[in-house]
Tab-separated table of N, CA and C in Angstrom:
chain	number	residue	atom	x	y	z
A	197	UNK	N	34.829	0.913	23.705
A	197	UNK	CA	33.722	0.416	23.107
A	197	UNK	C	32.907	-0.903	23.838
A	198	UNK	N	31.634	-0.723	23.933
A	198	UNK	CA	30.884	-1.752	24.684
A	198	UNK	C	30.687	-2.955	23.547
A	199	UNK	N	30.624	-4.137	23.994
A	199	UNK	CA	30.340	-5.354	23.065
A	199	UNK	C	28.995	-5.103	22.462
A	200	UNK	N	28.845	-5.529	21.241
A	200	UNK	CA	27.706	-5.430	20.475
A	200	UNK	C	26.637	-6.728	20.929
A	201	UNK	N	27.160	-7.678	21.211
A	201	UNK	CA	26.405	-8.916	21.622
A	201	UNK	C	26.463	-9.054	23.180
A	202	UNK	N	25.392	-8.963	23.772
A	202	UNK	CA	25.255	-9.160	25.138
A	202	UNK	C	24.101	-10.231	25.470
A	203	UNK	N	24.312	-10.694	26.580
A	203	UNK	CA	23.027	-11.726	27.025
A	203	UNK	C	21.779	-11.026	27.004
A	204	UNK	N	21.766	-9.716	27.444
A	204	UNK	CA	20.485	-9.069	27.536
A	204	UNK	C	19.877	-8.738	26.035
A	205	UNK	N	20.962	-8.308	25.133
A	205	UNK	CA	20.416	-8.054	23.719
A	205	UNK	C	19.944	-9.266	23.013
A	206	UNK	N	20.636	-10.498	23.415
A	206	UNK	CA	20.081	-11.772	22.968
A	206	UNK	C	18.703	-12.129	23.306
A	207	UNK	N	18.427	-11.949	24.530
A	207	UNK	CA	17.244	-12.250	25.177
A	207	UNK	C	16.236	-11.402	24.656
A	208	UNK	N	16.470	-10.220	24.589
A	208	UNK	CA	15.508	-9.169	24.202
A	208	UNK	C	15.324	-9.342	22.662
A	209	UNK	N	16.157	-9.648	21.862
A	209	UNK	CA	15.969	-9.742	20.631
A	209	UNK	C	15.140	-11.123	20.270
A	210	UNK	N	15.551	-12.198	20.912
A	210	UNK	CA	14.589	-13.312	20.767
A	210	UNK	C	13.158	-13.171	21.108
A	211	UNK	N	12.899	-12.497	22.319
A	211	UNK	CA	11.509	-12.185	22.734
A	211	UNK	C	10.730	-11.277	21.724
A	212	UNK	N	11.343	-10.343	21.391
A	212	UNK	CA	10.620	-9.264	20.598
A	212	UNK	C	10.524	-9.951	19.167
A	213	UNK	N	11.484	-10.470	18.556
A	213	UNK	CA	11.255	-11.054	17.183
A	213	UNK	C	10.225	-12.180	17.275
A	214	UNK	N	10.291	-13.176	18.229
A	214	UNK	CA	9.444	-14.263	18.293
A	214	UNK	C	8.058	-13.935	18.563
A	215	UNK	N	7.813	-12.880	19.455
A	215	UNK	CA	6.551	-12.562	19.806
A	215	UNK	C	5.808	-11.850	18.570
A	216	UNK	N	6.495	-10.950	17.741
A	216	UNK	CA	5.982	-10.365	16.659
A	216	UNK	C	5.553	-11.251	15.421
A	217	UNK	N	6.468	-12.230	15.261
A	217	UNK	CA	6.349	-13.281	14.331
A	217	UNK	C	5.311	-14.137	14.686
A	218	UNK	N	5.115	-14.594	15.966
A	218	UNK	CA	4.190	-15.491	16.540
A	218	UNK	C	2.621	-14.833	16.395
A	219	UNK	N	2.663	-13.628	16.668
A	219	UNK	CA	1.222	-12.864	16.603
A	219	UNK	C	0.807	-13.021	15.028
A	220	UNK	N	1.678	-12.670	14.091
A	220	UNK	CA	1.368	-12.599	12.732
A	220	UNK	C	0.962	-14.060	12.299
A	221	UNK	N	1.733	-15.096	12.652
A	221	UNK	CA	1.360	-16.485	12.371
A	221	UNK	C	0.109	-16.825	12.983
A	222	UNK	N	-0.217	-16.438	14.112
A	222	UNK	CA	-1.574	-16.883	14.801
A	222	UNK	C	-2.713	-16.087	14.058
A	223	UNK	N	-2.513	-14.946	13.632
A	223	UNK	CA	-3.536	-14.338	12.795
A	223	UNK	C	-3.895	-14.990	11.454
A	224	UNK	N	-2.910	-15.398	10.898
A	224	UNK	CA	-3.032	-15.930	9.680
A	224	UNK	C	-3.271	-17.495	9.590
A	225	UNK	N	-3.091	-18.084	10.861
A	225	UNK	CA	-3.289	-19.509	11.047
A	225	UNK	C	-2.283	-20.444	10.664
A	226	UNK	N	-0.955	-19.792	10.621
A	226	UNK	CA	0.155	-20.543	10.091
A	226	UNK	C	1.154	-20.899	11.221
A	227	UNK	N	0.767	-20.846	12.554
A	227	UNK	CA	1.622	-20.965	13.618
A	227	UNK	C	2.231	-22.475	13.704
A	228	UNK	N	3.497	-22.471	13.896
A	228	UNK	CA	4.183	-23.940	14.121
A	228	UNK	C	5.172	-23.739	15.224
A	229	UNK	N	5.265	-24.770	16.018
A	229	UNK	CA	6.367	-24.791	17.021
A	229	UNK	C	7.757	-24.583	16.307
A	230	UNK	N	8.077	-25.224	15.208
A	230	UNK	CA	9.380	-25.133	14.676
A	230	UNK	C	9.694	-23.807	14.116
A	231	UNK	N	8.548	-23.083	13.679
A	231	UNK	CA	8.772	-21.810	13.274
A	231	UNK	C	9.096	-20.862	14.486
A	232	UNK	N	8.349	-21.256	15.526
A	232	UNK	CA	8.512	-20.291	16.858
A	232	UNK	C	10.196	-20.507	17.232
A	233	UNK	N	10.670	-21.686	17.342
A	233	UNK	CA	12.088	-21.949	17.762
A	233	UNK	C	13.025	-21.221	16.736
A	234	UNK	N	12.600	-21.451	15.363
A	234	UNK	CA	13.495	-20.780	14.420
A	234	UNK	C	13.540	-19.334	14.592
A	235	UNK	N	12.514	-18.698	14.856
A	235	UNK	CA	12.426	-17.237	14.867
A	235	UNK	C	13.086	-16.818	16.265
A	236	UNK	N	13.024	-17.700	17.288
A	236	UNK	CA	13.688	-17.344	18.448
A	236	UNK	C	15.338	-17.374	18.407
A	237	UNK	N	15.740	-18.303	17.564
A	237	UNK	CA	17.162	-18.430	17.125
A	237	UNK	C	17.589	-17.319	16.367
A	238	UNK	N	17.034	-16.723	15.451
A	238	UNK	CA	17.173	-15.770	14.455
A	238	UNK	C	17.179	-14.536	15.397
A	239	UNK	N	16.085	-14.374	16.281
A	239	UNK	CA	15.963	-13.073	16.957
A	239	UNK	C	17.025	-12.958	17.892
A	240	UNK	N	17.467	-13.990	18.464
A	240	UNK	CA	18.604	-13.943	19.599
A	240	UNK	C	19.961	-13.661	18.933
A	241	UNK	N	20.103	-13.968	17.760
A	241	UNK	CA	21.532	-13.833	16.974
A	241	UNK	C	21.392	-12.731	16.020
A	242	UNK	N	20.940	-12.742	14.799
A	242	UNK	CA	20.930	-11.793	13.934
A	242	UNK	C	20.315	-10.457	14.198
A	243	UNK	N	19.048	-10.682	14.850
A	243	UNK	CA	18.257	-9.340	15.364
A	243	UNK	C	18.993	-8.536	16.221
A	244	UNK	N	19.581	-9.358	17.266
A	244	UNK	CA	20.292	-8.636	18.335
A	244	UNK	C	21.413	-7.951	17.876
A	245	UNK	N	22.117	-8.522	16.944
A	245	UNK	CA	23.324	-7.846	16.401
A	245	UNK	C	23.101	-6.659	15.670
A	246	UNK	N	21.918	-6.866	14.786
A	246	UNK	CA	21.642	-5.746	13.770
A	246	UNK	C	21.180	-4.581	14.603
A	247	UNK	N	20.428	-4.621	15.513
A	247	UNK	CA	19.694	-3.515	16.276
A	247	UNK	C	20.851	-2.937	17.157
A	248	UNK	N	21.950	-3.630	17.584
A	248	UNK	CA	23.104	-3.077	18.313
A	248	UNK	C	23.860	-2.210	17.405
A	249	UNK	N	24.189	-2.746	16.335
A	249	UNK	CA	24.913	-2.135	15.170
A	249	UNK	C	24.314	-0.646	14.650
A	250	UNK	N	22.873	-0.884	14.553
A	250	UNK	CA	22.049	0.204	13.986
A	250	UNK	C	22.255	1.322	15.014
A	251	UNK	N	21.900	1.129	16.267
A	251	UNK	CA	21.986	2.179	17.348
A	251	UNK	C	23.414	2.605	17.474
A	252	UNK	N	24.402	1.857	17.468
A	252	UNK	CA	26.081	2.314	17.531
A	252	UNK	C	26.133	3.206	16.399
A	253	UNK	N	25.589	2.942	15.114
A	253	UNK	CA	25.834	3.863	14.014
A	253	UNK	C	25.161	5.128	14.240
A	254	UNK	N	23.933	5.127	14.621
A	254	UNK	CA	23.192	6.283	14.799
A	254	UNK	C	23.843	7.191	15.851
A	255	UNK	N	24.420	6.695	17.068
A	255	UNK	CA	25.163	7.359	18.027
A	255	UNK	C	26.361	7.930	17.539
A	256	UNK	N	27.116	7.253	16.629
A	256	UNK	CA	28.322	7.818	16.133
A	256	UNK	C	27.827	8.970	15.061
A	257	UNK	N	26.974	8.865	14.289
A	257	UNK	CA	26.499	9.879	13.330
A	257	UNK	C	26.216	11.046	13.936
A	258	UNK	N	25.243	11.089	15.081
A	258	UNK	CA	24.994	12.270	15.647
A	258	UNK	C	25.973	12.810	16.559
A	259	UNK	N	26.906	12.066	17.102
A	259	UNK	CA	27.960	12.517	17.832
A	259	UNK	C	28.880	13.556	16.890
A	260	UNK	N	29.145	13.140	15.587
A	260	UNK	CA	29.913	13.904	14.683
A	260	UNK	C	29.263	15.301	14.297
A	261	UNK	N	27.908	15.196	14.266
A	261	UNK	CA	27.155	16.342	13.963
A	261	UNK	C	27.030	17.373	15.150
A	262	UNK	N	27.310	16.862	16.232
A	262	UNK	CA	27.246	17.708	17.368
A	262	UNK	C	25.990	17.702	18.162
A	263	UNK	N	24.984	16.834	17.941
A	263	UNK	CA	23.626	16.732	18.486
A	263	UNK	C	23.756	15.984	19.837
A	264	UNK	N	24.725	15.267	20.078
A	264	UNK	CA	24.845	14.401	21.430
A	264	UNK	C	25.844	15.237	22.136
A	265	UNK	N	25.540	15.420	23.460
A	265	UNK	CA	26.453	16.032	24.307
A	265	UNK	C	26.576	15.287	25.623
A	266	UNK	N	27.765	14.848	26.121
A	266	UNK	CA	27.806	13.988	27.189
A	266	UNK	C	28.648	12.841	26.942
């Protein structure tokens, strides 16, 4: 079983989560550097783990039903 937390997952999670939140904050006029840093930390930890677990769960579920071959 491959690890759920990898450097790549953490970096991607931090970038994706931060960009999405920053765009929304800029549109509403509530952008703050402290919020940017906080979202980067959250995205690099919680979001990266959550997405990895979710896709691992989907993979297991569809393997049991016979949809995934290989």
